Every structure is written in structure tokens, then in C-alpha cells.
């Protein structure tokens, strides 16, 4: 598969592109210009692809948590724009960064479990064949 994403995008932009592609995939069965799901093997391939996608999430979430840690260690985490730098806002920002790292860790654990479940579903779906006689095209699932 070729890379349809333009080079030079930030991590935030790349993940936004990935989210948009996921939305497009979910909506593909409701558009007449896309085939959607046609054969049971499509479901197996989709589950396997989703397993691969979610298996990569923990690594990206670790990158985010590591970035927050290094920014905190370098003293570059502080109150957001428009916030009063006094009155404990700096402490609140550090606490928010710590809490975010904990949430990213939990999200990574959840993603790993999801990836395992999707991989299992793909294995279970893999041997399914089509009930449509050979030579007769199947109707896309809508």
C-alpha cells in the first residue's frame, strides 16, 4: 500500500489523518461509491488491520508520555496561555502533566488488550467463506 499521507506532517497532524481514515472506513458501507464489506474475508482482513493499528498505539502513547516527561524535566511545562502564572498554576500544570502520563499509560494497556482481542477475532474469522455461489457477485453490506 502506498503512503497517501503528505510528508512533513507533525505527530498531531498524522494522528488526525489516521482518525479521518478510520472515520472514512466506518462510513464506507453507507456510500455507494465504496464497496464496504462484501465477503466474510473482508471482515477478517479488517479485524487483522485493526489489530495491527491498535498494536501500534502503545508505542505512540509511550512517545507522548516520554515527551511530557522530558518537557517537565527541562522545565518547559507551565500554565497555559491566558492563565495567571502565579497562584499555583505552575504546580497545577505539573500535576496535569503527571495525570496525563498516567492516563496515557492506562490507554496503552487498554490498546494492547484491544489489539489482542482484534487479532483473536481475525483468527476466528479467517476460515469463513462466502455463502454466495462462485461467479455471482455479492451485494455490499449497507
Short mmCIF file of C-alpha atoms in Angstrom, two decimals:
data_model
loop_
_atom_site.label_atom_id
_atom_site.label_comp_id
_atom_site.label_asym_id
_atom_site.label_seq_id
_atom_site.Cartn_x
_atom_site.Cartn_y
_atom_site.Cartn_z
CA UNK A 1 0.00 0.00 0.00
CA UNK A 2 1.37 3.39 -0.91
CA UNK A 3 1.63 6.14 1.67
CA UNK A 4 -1.27 8.57 0.98
CA UNK A 5 -0.17 10.97 3.74
CA UNK A 6 1.88 14.00 2.69
CA UNK A 7 5.38 14.13 4.22
CA UNK A 8 6.32 16.70 6.82
CA UNK A 9 3.22 16.43 8.99
CA UNK A 10 3.51 16.70 12.77
CA UNK A 11 2.54 13.80 15.02
CA UNK A 12 -0.72 15.60 15.82
CA UNK A 13 -1.47 16.04 12.11
CA UNK A 14 -0.58 12.43 11.31
CA UNK A 15 -2.85 11.09 14.04
CA UNK A 16 -5.65 13.40 12.86
CA UNK A 17 -5.20 11.94 9.34
CA UNK A 18 -5.37 8.42 10.79
CA UNK A 19 -8.57 9.29 12.67
CA UNK A 20 -10.11 10.66 9.48
CA UNK A 21 -9.19 7.48 7.59
CA UNK A 22 -10.86 5.43 10.35
CA UNK A 23 -13.98 7.56 10.05
CA UNK A 24 -13.98 7.07 6.29
CA UNK A 25 -13.64 3.30 6.72
CA UNK A 26 -16.57 3.23 9.15
CA UNK A 27 -18.71 5.24 6.76
CA UNK A 28 -17.68 3.31 3.63
CA UNK A 29 -20.59 0.90 3.88
CA UNK A 30 -23.10 3.73 3.64
CA UNK A 31 -21.65 5.26 0.46
CA UNK A 32 -22.49 3.78 -2.89
CA UNK A 33 -19.07 4.69 -4.31
CA UNK A 34 -17.29 2.39 -1.83
CA UNK A 35 -17.68 -1.38 -1.76
CA UNK A 36 -17.83 -1.60 2.06
CA UNK A 37 -17.88 -5.17 3.30
CA UNK A 38 -18.64 -7.70 0.58
CA UNK A 39 -17.20 -11.06 1.68
CA UNK A 40 -16.55 -12.61 5.11
CA UNK A 41 -12.84 -12.40 4.27
CA UNK A 42 -13.26 -8.60 4.27
CA UNK A 43 -14.25 -8.80 7.92
CA UNK A 44 -11.22 -10.96 8.74
CA UNK A 45 -8.86 -8.62 6.89
CA UNK A 46 -10.41 -5.58 8.56
CA UNK A 47 -10.11 -7.12 12.03
CA UNK A 48 -6.46 -8.03 11.32
CA UNK A 49 -5.70 -4.50 10.11
CA UNK A 50 -7.37 -3.02 13.20
CA UNK A 51 -5.31 -5.38 15.37
CA UNK A 52 -2.17 -4.02 13.72
CA UNK A 53 -3.33 -0.45 14.17
CA UNK A 54 -4.17 -0.83 17.85
CA UNK A 55 -0.95 -2.79 18.50
CA UNK A 56 0.94 0.34 17.42
CA UNK A 57 -0.94 2.64 19.79
CA UNK A 58 1.03 1.76 22.96
CA UNK A 59 4.28 2.81 21.28
CA UNK A 60 2.84 6.18 20.23
CA UNK A 61 1.33 6.69 23.67
CA UNK A 62 4.76 5.97 25.20
CA UNK A 63 6.24 8.62 22.90
CA UNK A 64 3.68 11.12 24.19
CA UNK A 65 4.36 10.24 27.83
CA UNK A 66 8.12 10.40 27.25
CA UNK A 67 7.75 13.80 25.64
CA UNK A 68 5.82 15.09 28.66
CA UNK A 69 8.48 13.69 31.00
CA UNK A 70 11.34 15.32 29.09
CA UNK A 71 9.48 18.62 28.85
CA UNK A 72 8.85 18.54 32.58
CA UNK A 73 12.47 17.66 33.33
CA UNK A 74 13.58 20.58 31.15
CA UNK A 75 11.22 22.95 32.97
CA UNK A 76 9.11 23.64 29.89
CA UNK A 77 5.73 22.75 31.39
CA UNK A 78 3.82 25.63 32.88
CA UNK A 79 0.43 27.28 32.90
CA UNK A 80 -1.40 27.55 29.61
CA UNK A 81 -1.89 30.77 27.67
CA UNK A 82 -4.04 33.29 29.49
CA UNK A 83 -3.59 31.65 32.88
CA UNK A 84 -2.14 33.52 35.82
CA UNK A 85 1.42 32.17 36.25
CA UNK A 86 1.08 32.67 39.99
CA UNK A 87 -1.45 31.22 42.39
CA UNK A 88 -0.20 27.64 42.00
CA UNK A 89 -0.87 27.43 38.26
CA UNK A 90 2.62 26.04 37.66
CA UNK A 91 2.02 23.29 40.19
CA UNK A 92 -1.36 22.56 38.60
CA UNK A 93 0.28 22.27 35.18
CA UNK A 94 2.86 19.79 36.50
CA UNK A 95 0.12 17.77 38.18
CA UNK A 96 -1.87 17.78 34.93
CA UNK A 97 1.19 16.50 33.03
CA UNK A 98 1.67 13.73 35.60
CA UNK A 99 -2.00 12.78 35.43
CA UNK A 100 -1.85 12.78 31.62
CA UNK A 101 1.15 10.43 31.69
CA UNK A 102 -0.79 8.05 33.94
CA UNK A 103 -3.79 8.18 31.59
CA UNK A 104 -1.55 7.56 28.57
CA UNK A 105 -0.07 4.52 30.32
CA UNK A 106 -3.57 3.15 31.02
CA UNK A 107 -4.63 3.87 27.44
CA UNK A 108 -1.60 1.92 26.22
CA UNK A 109 -2.56 -1.07 28.37
CA UNK A 110 -6.13 -0.90 27.07
CA UNK A 111 -4.93 -0.62 23.47
CA UNK A 112 -2.75 -3.71 23.92
CA UNK A 113 -5.76 -5.67 25.19
CA UNK A 114 -7.86 -4.39 22.30
CA UNK A 115 -5.16 -5.41 19.82
CA UNK A 116 -5.13 -8.94 21.29
CA UNK A 117 -8.93 -9.19 21.04
CA UNK A 118 -8.94 -7.96 17.45
CA UNK A 119 -6.17 -10.38 16.49
CA UNK A 120 -8.20 -13.22 18.03
CA UNK A 121 -11.29 -12.11 16.10
CA UNK A 122 -9.28 -12.06 12.88
CA UNK A 123 -8.07 -15.62 13.50
CA UNK A 124 -11.62 -16.81 14.18
CA UNK A 125 -12.93 -15.03 11.06
CA UNK A 126 -10.10 -16.19 8.76
CA UNK A 127 -11.58 -19.58 7.77
CA UNK A 128 -15.04 -18.20 6.95
CA UNK A 129 -16.08 -18.46 3.35
CA UNK A 130 -18.84 -16.85 1.37
CA UNK A 131 -22.32 -18.35 1.02
CA UNK A 132 -22.66 -16.63 -2.36
CA UNK A 133 -22.16 -19.11 -5.23
CA UNK A 134 -18.97 -18.59 -7.21
CA UNK A 135 -19.39 -16.40 -10.26
CA UNK A 136 -22.23 -14.41 -8.70
CA UNK A 137 -21.16 -11.06 -7.25
CA UNK A 138 -22.05 -10.41 -3.66
CA UNK A 139 -24.01 -7.32 -2.69
CA UNK A 140 -22.09 -4.89 -0.48
CA UNK A 141 -23.25 -4.70 3.13
CA UNK A 142 -25.02 -1.42 3.75
#
